[in-house]
Amino acid sequence: MILDKSLIEQHNEKQSALHQKKLDTLTAVLSDEGHSVNAILDKIAAFQVAIPSWALGTGGTRFGRFAGGGEPRSLEEKIEDVGLLHAINQSSGAISLHIPWDIPQNAKAIQQLAASFELKFDAVNSNTFQDQQNQDLSYKYGSLSHTDKGVRDQAIAHNIEVIKHGVDLGSKALTIWLSDGTDFPGQQNFRRAFQRTLDSFQQIYAALPDEWKVFVEYKPYEPHFYSTVVADWGSSLLFCQKLGEKALGLVDLGHHLPNTNIEQIVSRFLMEGKLGGFHFNDSKYGDDDLTVGSIKPYQLFLIFNELVEGMQSAEVNNPELSWMIDASHNIKDPLEDLLQSVEAIKMAYAQALIIDRKALEKAQAENDVTQAQEILQNAYRTDVRPLLAQARLQAGAALHPVSFYRESNIREELVKQRGAKAFATGL
Amino acid sequence: MILDKSLIEQHNEKQSALHQKKLDTLTAVLSDEGHSVNAILDKIAAFQVAIPSWALGTGGTRFGRFAGGGEPRSLEEKIEDVGLLHAINQSSGAISLHIPWDIPQNAKAIQQLAASFELKFDAVNSNTFQDQQNQDLSYKYGSLSHTDKGVRDQAIAHNIEVIKHGVDLGSKALTIWLSDGTDFPGQQNFRRAFQRTLDSFQQIYAALPDEWKVFVEYKPYEPHFYSTVVADWGSSLLFCQKLGEKALGLVDLGHHLPNTNIEQIVSRFLMEGKLGGFHFNDSKYGDDDLTVGSIKPYQLFLIFNELVEGMQSAEVNNPELSWMIDASHNIKDPLEDLLQSVEAIKMAYAQALIIDRKALEKAQAENDVTQAQEILQNAYRTDVRPLLAQARLQAGAALHPVSFYRESNIREELVKQRGAKAFATGL
Amino acid sequence: MILDKSLIEQHNEKQSALHQKKLDTLTAVLSDEGHSVNAILDKIAAFQVAIPSWALGTGGTRFGRFAGGGEPRSLEEKIEDVGLLHAINQSSGAISLHIPWDIPQNAKAIQQLAASFELKFDAVNSNTFQDQQNQDLSYKYGSLSHTDKGVRDQAIAHNIEVIKHGVDLGSKALTIWLSDGTDFPGQQNFRRAFQRTLDSFQQIYAALPDEWKVFVEYKPYEPHFYSTVVADWGSSLLFCQKLGEKALGLVDLGHHLPNTNIEQIVSRFLMEGKLGGFHFNDSKYGDDDLTVGSIKPYQLFLIFNELVEGMQSAEVNNPELSWMIDASHNIKDPLEDLLQSVEAIKMAYAQALIIDRKALEKAQAENDVTQAQEILQNAYRTDVRPLLAQARLQAGAALHPVSFYRESNIREELVKQRGAKAFATGL
Amino acid sequence: MILDKSLIEQHNEKQSALHQKKLDTLTAVLSDEGHSVNAILDKIAAFQVAIPSWALGTGGTRFGRFAGGGEPRSLEEKIEDVGLLHAINQSSGAISLHIPWDIPQNAKAIQQLAASFELKFDAVNSNTFQDQQNQDLSYKYGSLSHTDKGVRDQAIAHNIEVIKHGVDLGSKALTIWLSDGTDFPGQQNFRRAFQRTLDSFQQIYAALPDEWKVFVEYKPYEPHFYSTVVADWGSSLLFCQKLGEKALGLVDLGHHLPNTNIEQIVSRFLMEGKLGGFHFNDSKYGDDDLTVGSIKPYQLFLIFNELVEGMQSAEVNNPELSWMIDASHNIKDPLEDLLQSVEAIKMAYAQALIIDRKALEKAQAENDVTQAQEILQNAYRTDVRPLLAQARLQAGAALHPVSFYRESNIREELVKQRGAKAFATGL
């Protein structure tokens, strides 16, 4: 399905008066505060979030999955869905593939299809947390950390194959979420599991093309419930230090123990020049994989506060970052969920952009704690939605993405084309 | 120190143009959405938050306390401080006393002093979590739950004395935060501790005047680290059910285990007609007692969503609620902290007032999950600060309380009057 | 597969000398401490733990499932597997069925089969957390709490059908784990969801035969990640109070927020005469469903301390309890996992039986905290495995169940009979 | 008070028969399993735990402190108390001092006093988390991380002074628990706070004598409730990497977020040769500072499993470790609490010593998860108390330390000497 751009124009037309009024007031306020609204709009417009191919279908839990209709049945249809999102919000200009769920049969054709939607290929993702049919050896007891060299070799070979697919498509990074871990005390020797994993990582690292990066994601538990090999940012950093400059940490917001101060972790990675990117989502209990910004929007803002500060500071020397969503849409329409998620991410980014950083530095230097909070919260309390809407308007996207999606009956159309029982490959 | 009201007028004068502009835009938007802005302003203006007498001085931790200057040295000075706050924001029109730290020597004079600042006396608080000098028996191993009847009787008598002080001042409620609990498995029999506590509560309950209520606060840990007698909302409700209709649960936002869904607890209490009131604060780890709204502002909004819905619904039959702050200002000027806290509470309240409840009910009935989030977050993302400012303006309070407090050099004045080493009684 | 009992005799023969020596020393110590070892042995022997039918196959997570071999393919084979366990440990004399996974085609034949293994039917379990093929209405947005009466009626009818199957088999209780909840703030009205659920529960309650009970299980999250209708013990108790005396709470050890004091919850339920039973498992992070006793064995002991105290105390008036395992065996042989779990439960029970209760009561009365810990931990530190082994020996079971299971090549035999790719119905 | 050693002999005499019987059985079992009981006894005897000088008095919380009687009033009396403990259990042969609470007026005399009790001086502890009277600059907003160079210099000078006191007494290590952190988002720039702290650490590091080490303790929160500079093991390791080989991480068991897998952290530190030592205690909620082994004894065992494995493995190259208790005795007699804590530590150590490591390695290599658990838990379930008792017996200590302490009326004697209202310096 290809979006008729005139629909967007009609949608925007109807709402433009009210939008303009809100924007004018906000522009006046921000200008008073010394901001260049145009510069902010440019930054917002340039900010693109990659969509993972596995998030276009309905997700589930171990207790079941309640499928929706019109899910993409192939890699082509997944690209088409991201193309729809990008046409609506002009903020989702990349797709992050998962191998083996998305092996392109004809890389060139796939690249052309993506290009027709103005999409790039972000990091490619390997999978050694499941057994695939016809796989020689099982990952039941681990993959890159396995005690059996044969299993490790198989997992290494898979990762190298993923890199090759990525090269064919124009990706520049490999994301490794290594689920390896244990369910019971004593099951493995922690140190040796680390060393075996390091050895595996090194072989994969050696296969990285120039200009490529590898992202080492961490997670404290699930699918294993006692320990994981890359459990926390400290372990991720340790692996990256030992691997070399192409290896960078990846932060998934749901991969932390209760009450973790994630924003300080972000700062630590940036300080060390070792932050690779993000998997955005939101959560209340564990790796709940909910819509970004639906549970802890202030935390998201605080994370972007670190990111904006770090990216602007001469004290920080970190490679460019990869922004990806990693969520599971169990009860919402996946495309609506993704539109909401991208909006939440950009809202936090915009709020972080309007923090009065000079004043904040002064308050910090003077230990003026009350004032530091006033400054941060003044940005957070500001309703920046008109800025996001304006950036979309200028880019030819919809003023209100979710409303537009609904008005245009996009899901109904997809169901018509693909059927009510279409089932996305993946989880 | 008594505030010169003309200072407020001057402060407001300077900011009124920008304020009016923001208010106009917001009024237009809200009116478009079908809201009566005046009705909302009335509700905001009427909303008063009680200030606890112990929060006017610097707080501390077990590792120490870093005192500030100009702290109130007496009950009279504490009332004066709340009077200052109320003059600045017209939203802090009550004080919640703690016995024995605030025993009035002359109740009539204290009442008159409070009245001169237009302050009422909210719930009175008993204290059996510390030993006082010259106290016969120790609370080291508990008070109302103690195995020794003598200790229990002493603690009961103290609570009854607190009621009497409250009667003298015009309070209508007793708040019991019972810290009793254990530090080690096996230390006490849980059931018997509950039964002894119930017996003690019943004797206190019997001493309540007509029209009085008793609030049963719950807390899972601290100062005891294995169990507490009133550990959670379930235990609080159980006590209240057994005591009778004057007994109501009290929710302190910091008194929950990690990841608790507090807003659902609020709904449960309301459903049972058993919610007495709130102790507002914020926290990241435990009972951190931070400035309200400084860590989890969205959670606060969700709680007010429940409160507003419950107070408006004909399905709910709950007594009027008591709103109190209970925080510890370890590194901020206590008065600034309280101004920020009251502001955060009223912001969440205002946001909850502008939720489109009809649309929300429809979305809920239809399981339109995306839309339900859009509706809630539309309210939350709205910058309601102009409403709060306008309500203050109309009531003769300051447009920007913290700025006004600083411009007016109030702390400097208090230090001058009371000294740099004045030390508030209490924690 | 039916176990040849002479294998057990041979196994026991080999180990009897060492066993006897350990038992003699332990008997001497316990007798010195005033215990009747024979009375303890009788209690241990009588303690039976029900095995859930869904725990006989390999479990999985949302990320996948790594099947083992020889899994039971039918209800008959599940009963056979529990029969094997019971023959080995004489402690697993009941099975807990799940509908619709285990609908008996011929109840009489199934009863006879179970009886041939000396098995009873414990509580039956309903399932409205998944959609079944050919089901009219979906549970995607809830079942007993659904906003649509049609869905609620369907879920009620299912529960009543489950009761009928239970009646046919001789069960006496229905366990309802209601997964209903929400993933996002605002998705539902908490109070109305409670009221609708209560109405549904009442209709199911009305269908309970005399002598039947219904267990209301609680769980804070998963498969929903913002709220659940029966979130905690307080909600479970509230439902049970409103339903009547046949309604009782059910505690699943994995269904609590971090750091919850579960043993006090057990005490509260017992105090109110409202404890129905247990789902045993262990966990480090959430509802990890690990082998009982593998992560927090001391907590399990403390829970049994409450249970033994409550069951012995004249102050408690609670119906007889149902003991069930509810675990997920993702990487262990399910039968080995269950043998370890039953052993861990009975170990905690035995340790709780040898607590010097008189001395403990005295220490509690005197607030002798050090001594209370000494008493509890003296029981916990005692190696009670010889008692369990002796109880098994006397009952004709194996001295060391796991070793026996392995020596006898039971899994290999099951794989031979059922195939390496047999797949148990269920999760 | 100096202990009359004949009292110990009398105590041991009375219990020796029963002890011998238990020991004989255990010896037989362990010998059968291939252990050298004498070698184990030697290791147990050699294991010494340092007592912190601040743990000899009653502890408290921010809500108060309930003092006991006979607390040590001076450094001399603190040493005397540790001397008593060591005489009773021959396992507490070191004391860890805190500056400025324990500044020795005459180092030589203090050393001689300690030597008379056969005590050594373990790590010395600095304190910049409180302001001392007559201190120039305040630590209200931090010390080694403070934005003001003057404050940092003062804190650096204090640490260097602590080293000097340590040198005078024969200590070989400095423990820095840096409480610096923030209470509110935005209060400080995380990166700059790290950099300033690193700079301060480097100056202190430069002042370390040869053969000295500095331990960098980490803690996620309290007394600050939003962030801390050395928040987690990753931050501690990062500091240590940047400082040099004398800098090592220190693990306090209570300084972790909920559900943290501490034993894997221990393994990571050992792997990197960067583990300095331990602060033992136990906790259910936060830094509860309870008696070691009173809440999570299995976790303690799992930690010792890592320690024993790491200390025995040729793959690990880590300096010798420092073992210290850091607890707060709020409601128990401090000396009883310490006797229980030392016992719990040594119990976990003894259990870890009897793990069948060869069999465990084999099970790990084969992914025999069930068997790995059997092996670990066989050691854990073994009642090793006779080994500890025997090690004490051979060293001239008491068979049952707590009983002996009580029989000998030691507290009563101390109260007689020091008074019922003696108050230990410190927290």
mmCIF file with all atom_site columns, N, CA, C and O in Angstrom, chain D residues 7-26:
data_model
loop_
_atom_site.group_PDB
_atom_site.id
_atom_site.type_symbol
_atom_site.label_atom_id
_atom_site.label_alt_id
_atom_site.label_comp_id
_atom_site.label_asym_id
_atom_site.label_entity_id
_atom_site.label_seq_id
_atom_site.pdbx_PDB_ins_code
_atom_site.Cartn_x
_atom_site.Cartn_y
_atom_site.Cartn_z
_atom_site.occupancy
_atom_site.B_iso_or_equiv
_atom_site.pdbx_formal_charge
_atom_site.auth_seq_id
_atom_site.auth_comp_id
_atom_site.auth_asym_id
_atom_site.auth_atom_id
_atom_site.pdbx_PDB_model_num
ATOM 1  N N  . LEU D 1 7  ? 36.527 -19.965 81.616 1.00 0.00 ? 7  LEU D N  1
ATOM 2  C CA . LEU D 1 7  ? 35.083 -19.998 81.397 1.00 0.00 ? 7  LEU D CA 1
ATOM 3  C C  . LEU D 1 7  ? 34.764 -20.704 80.078 1.00 0.00 ? 7  LEU D C  1
ATOM 4  O O  . LEU D 1 7  ? 33.795 -21.464 79.978 1.00 0.00 ? 7  LEU D O  1
ATOM 5  N N  . ILE D 1 8  ? 35.600 -20.435 79.089 1.00 0.00 ? 8  ILE D N  1
ATOM 6  C CA . ILE D 1 8  ? 35.394 -21.089 77.795 1.00 0.00 ? 8  ILE D CA 1
ATOM 7  C C  . ILE D 1 8  ? 35.594 -22.587 77.930 1.00 0.00 ? 8  ILE D C  1
ATOM 8  O O  . ILE D 1 8  ? 34.813 -23.387 77.401 1.00 0.00 ? 8  ILE D O  1
ATOM 9  N N  . GLU D 1 9  ? 36.604 -22.945 78.652 1.00 0.00 ? 9  GLU D N  1
ATOM 10 C CA . GLU D 1 9  ? 36.852 -24.386 78.829 1.00 0.00 ? 9  GLU D CA 1
ATOM 11 C C  . GLU D 1 9  ? 35.678 -25.080 79.496 1.00 0.00 ? 9  GLU D C  1
ATOM 12 O O  . GLU D 1 9  ? 35.266 -26.160 79.098 1.00 0.00 ? 9  GLU D O  1
ATOM 13 N N  . GLN D 1 10 ? 35.148 -24.423 80.506 1.00 0.00 ? 10 GLN D N  1
ATOM 14 C CA . GLN D 1 10 ? 33.979 -25.021 81.192 1.00 0.00 ? 10 GLN D CA 1
ATOM 15 C C  . GLN D 1 10 ? 32.794 -25.156 80.240 1.00 0.00 ? 10 GLN D C  1
ATOM 16 O O  . GLN D 1 10 ? 32.104 -26.168 80.211 1.00 0.00 ? 10 GLN D O  1
ATOM 17 N N  . HIS D 1 11 ? 32.566 -24.090 79.479 1.00 0.00 ? 11 HIS D N  1
ATOM 18 C CA . HIS D 1 11 ? 31.466 -24.106 78.498 1.00 0.00 ? 11 HIS D CA 1
ATOM 19 C C  . HIS D 1 11 ? 31.646 -25.258 77.517 1.00 0.00 ? 11 HIS D C  1
ATOM 20 O O  . HIS D 1 11 ? 30.700 -26.013 77.254 1.00 0.00 ? 11 HIS D O  1
ATOM 21 N N  . ASN D 1 12 ? 32.850 -25.392 77.008 1.00 0.00 ? 12 ASN D N  1
ATOM 22 C CA . ASN D 1 12 ? 33.092 -26.426 75.998 1.00 0.00 ? 12 ASN D CA 1
ATOM 23 C C  . ASN D 1 12 ? 32.946 -27.826 76.590 1.00 0.00 ? 12 ASN D C  1
ATOM 24 O O  . ASN D 1 12 ? 32.424 -28.736 75.942 1.00 0.00 ? 12 ASN D O  1
ATOM 25 N N  . GLU D 1 13 ? 33.425 -27.952 77.782 1.00 0.00 ? 13 GLU D N  1
ATOM 26 C CA . GLU D 1 13 ? 33.351 -29.242 78.483 1.00 0.00 ? 13 GLU D CA 1
ATOM 27 C C  . GLU D 1 13 ? 31.929 -29.799 78.446 1.00 0.00 ? 13 GLU D C  1
ATOM 28 O O  . GLU D 1 13 ? 31.686 -30.935 78.039 1.00 0.00 ? 13 GLU D O  1
ATOM 29 N N  . LYS D 1 14 ? 30.999 -28.916 78.840 1.00 0.00 ? 14 LYS D N  1
ATOM 30 C CA . LYS D 1 14 ? 29.602 -29.353 78.976 1.00 0.00 ? 14 LYS D CA 1
ATOM 31 C C  . LYS D 1 14 ? 29.010 -29.872 77.669 1.00 0.00 ? 14 LYS D C  1
ATOM 32 O O  . LYS D 1 14 ? 28.146 -30.725 77.659 1.00 0.00 ? 14 LYS D O  1
ATOM 33 N N  . GLN D 1 15 ? 29.451 -29.299 76.564 1.00 0.00 ? 15 GLN D N  1
ATOM 34 C CA . GLN D 1 15 ? 28.797 -29.618 75.298 1.00 0.00 ? 15 GLN D CA 1
ATOM 35 C C  . GLN D 1 15 ? 29.600 -30.587 74.450 1.00 0.00 ? 15 GLN D C  1
ATOM 36 O O  . GLN D 1 15 ? 29.211 -30.905 73.331 1.00 0.00 ? 15 GLN D O  1
ATOM 37 N N  . SER D 1 16 ? 30.716 -31.053 74.967 1.00 0.00 ? 16 SER D N  1
ATOM 38 C CA . SER D 1 16 ? 31.655 -31.740 74.081 1.00 0.00 ? 16 SER D CA 1
ATOM 39 C C  . SER D 1 16 ? 31.139 -33.089 73.599 1.00 0.00 ? 16 SER D C  1
ATOM 40 O O  . SER D 1 16 ? 31.432 -33.483 72.466 1.00 0.00 ? 16 SER D O  1
ATOM 41 N N  . ALA D 1 17 ? 30.388 -33.769 74.389 1.00 0.00 ? 17 ALA D N  1
ATOM 42 C CA . ALA D 1 17 ? 29.962 -35.115 73.984 1.00 0.00 ? 17 ALA D CA 1
ATOM 43 C C  . ALA D 1 17 ? 29.053 -35.040 72.766 1.00 0.00 ? 17 ALA D C  1
ATOM 44 O O  . ALA D 1 17 ? 29.280 -35.717 71.743 1.00 0.00 ? 17 ALA D O  1
ATOM 45 N N  . LEU D 1 18 ? 28.026 -34.234 72.865 1.00 0.00 ? 18 LEU D N  1
ATOM 46 C CA . LEU D 1 18 ? 27.103 -34.099 71.739 1.00 0.00 ? 18 LEU D CA 1
ATOM 47 C C  . LEU D 1 18 ? 27.843 -33.572 70.506 1.00 0.00 ? 18 LEU D C  1
ATOM 48 O O  . LEU D 1 18 ? 27.636 -34.055 69.386 1.00 0.00 ? 18 LEU D O  1
ATOM 49 N N  . HIS D 1 19 ? 28.696 -32.578 70.729 1.00 0.00 ? 19 HIS D N  1
ATOM 50 C CA . HIS D 1 19 ? 29.476 -32.036 69.614 1.00 0.00 ? 19 HIS D CA 1
ATOM 51 C C  . HIS D 1 19 ? 30.261 -33.136 68.922 1.00 0.00 ? 19 HIS D C  1
ATOM 52 O O  . HIS D 1 19 ? 30.301 -33.241 67.692 1.00 0.00 ? 19 HIS D O  1
ATOM 53 N N  . GLN D 1 20 ? 30.921 -33.956 69.704 1.00 0.00 ? 20 GLN D N  1
ATOM 54 C CA . GLN D 1 20 ? 31.787 -34.980 69.130 1.00 0.00 ? 20 GLN D CA 1
ATOM 55 C C  . GLN D 1 20 ? 30.983 -35.955 68.265 1.00 0.00 ? 20 GLN D C  1
ATOM 56 O O  . GLN D 1 20 ? 31.415 -36.366 67.190 1.00 0.00 ? 20 GLN D O  1
ATOM 57 N N  . LYS D 1 21 ? 29.810 -36.268 68.735 1.00 0.00 ? 21 LYS D N  1
ATOM 58 C CA . LYS D 1 21 ? 28.970 -37.216 68.001 1.00 0.00 ? 21 LYS D CA 1
ATOM 59 C C  . LYS D 1 21 ? 28.575 -36.643 66.639 1.00 0.00 ? 21 LYS D C  1
ATOM 60 O O  . LYS D 1 21 ? 28.673 -37.314 65.606 1.00 0.00 ? 21 LYS D O  1
ATOM 61 N N  . LYS D 1 22 ? 28.138 -35.391 66.647 1.00 0.00 ? 22 LYS D N  1
ATOM 62 C CA . LYS D 1 22 ? 27.755 -34.762 65.385 1.00 0.00 ? 22 LYS D CA 1
ATOM 63 C C  . LYS D 1 22 ? 28.967 -34.670 64.448 1.00 0.00 ? 22 LYS D C  1
ATOM 64 O O  . LYS D 1 22 ? 28.872 -34.910 63.249 1.00 0.00 ? 22 LYS D O  1
ATOM 65 N N  . LEU D 1 23 ? 30.100 -34.298 65.044 1.00 0.00 ? 23 LEU D N  1
ATOM 66 C CA . LEU D 1 23 ? 31.305 -34.150 64.233 1.00 0.00 ? 23 LEU D CA 1
ATOM 67 C C  . LEU D 1 23 ? 31.707 -35.472 63.603 1.00 0.00 ? 23 LEU D C  1
ATOM 68 O O  . LEU D 1 23 ? 32.101 -35.516 62.433 1.00 0.00 ? 23 LEU D O  1
ATOM 69 N N  . ASP D 1 24 ? 31.595 -36.535 64.376 1.00 0.00 ? 24 ASP D N  1
ATOM 70 C CA . ASP D 1 24 ? 32.005 -37.843 63.848 1.00 0.00 ? 24 ASP D CA 1
ATOM 71 C C  . ASP D 1 24 ? 31.173 -38.222 62.626 1.00 0.00 ? 24 ASP D C  1
ATOM 72 O O  . ASP D 1 24 ? 31.717 -38.666 61.610 1.00 0.00 ? 24 ASP D O  1
ATOM 73 N N  . THR D 1 25 ? 29.877 -38.054 62.743 1.00 0.00 ? 25 THR D N  1
ATOM 74 C CA . THR D 1 25 ? 29.033 -38.404 61.595 1.00 0.00 ? 25 THR D CA 1
ATOM 75 C C  . THR D 1 25 ? 29.389 -37.552 60.399 1.00 0.00 ? 25 THR D C  1
ATOM 76 O O  . THR D 1 25 ? 29.531 -38.043 59.277 1.00 0.00 ? 25 THR D O  1
ATOM 77 N N  . LEU D 1 26 ? 29.512 -36.253 60.624 1.00 0.00 ? 26 LEU D N  1
ATOM 78 C CA . LEU D 1 26 ? 29.823 -35.353 59.518 1.00 0.00 ? 26 LEU D CA 1
ATOM 79 C C  . LEU D 1 26 ? 31.181 -35.691 58.904 1.00 0.00 ? 26 LEU D C  1
ATOM 80 O O  . LEU D 1 26 ? 31.343 -35.706 57.682 1.00 0.00 ? 26 LEU D O  1
#
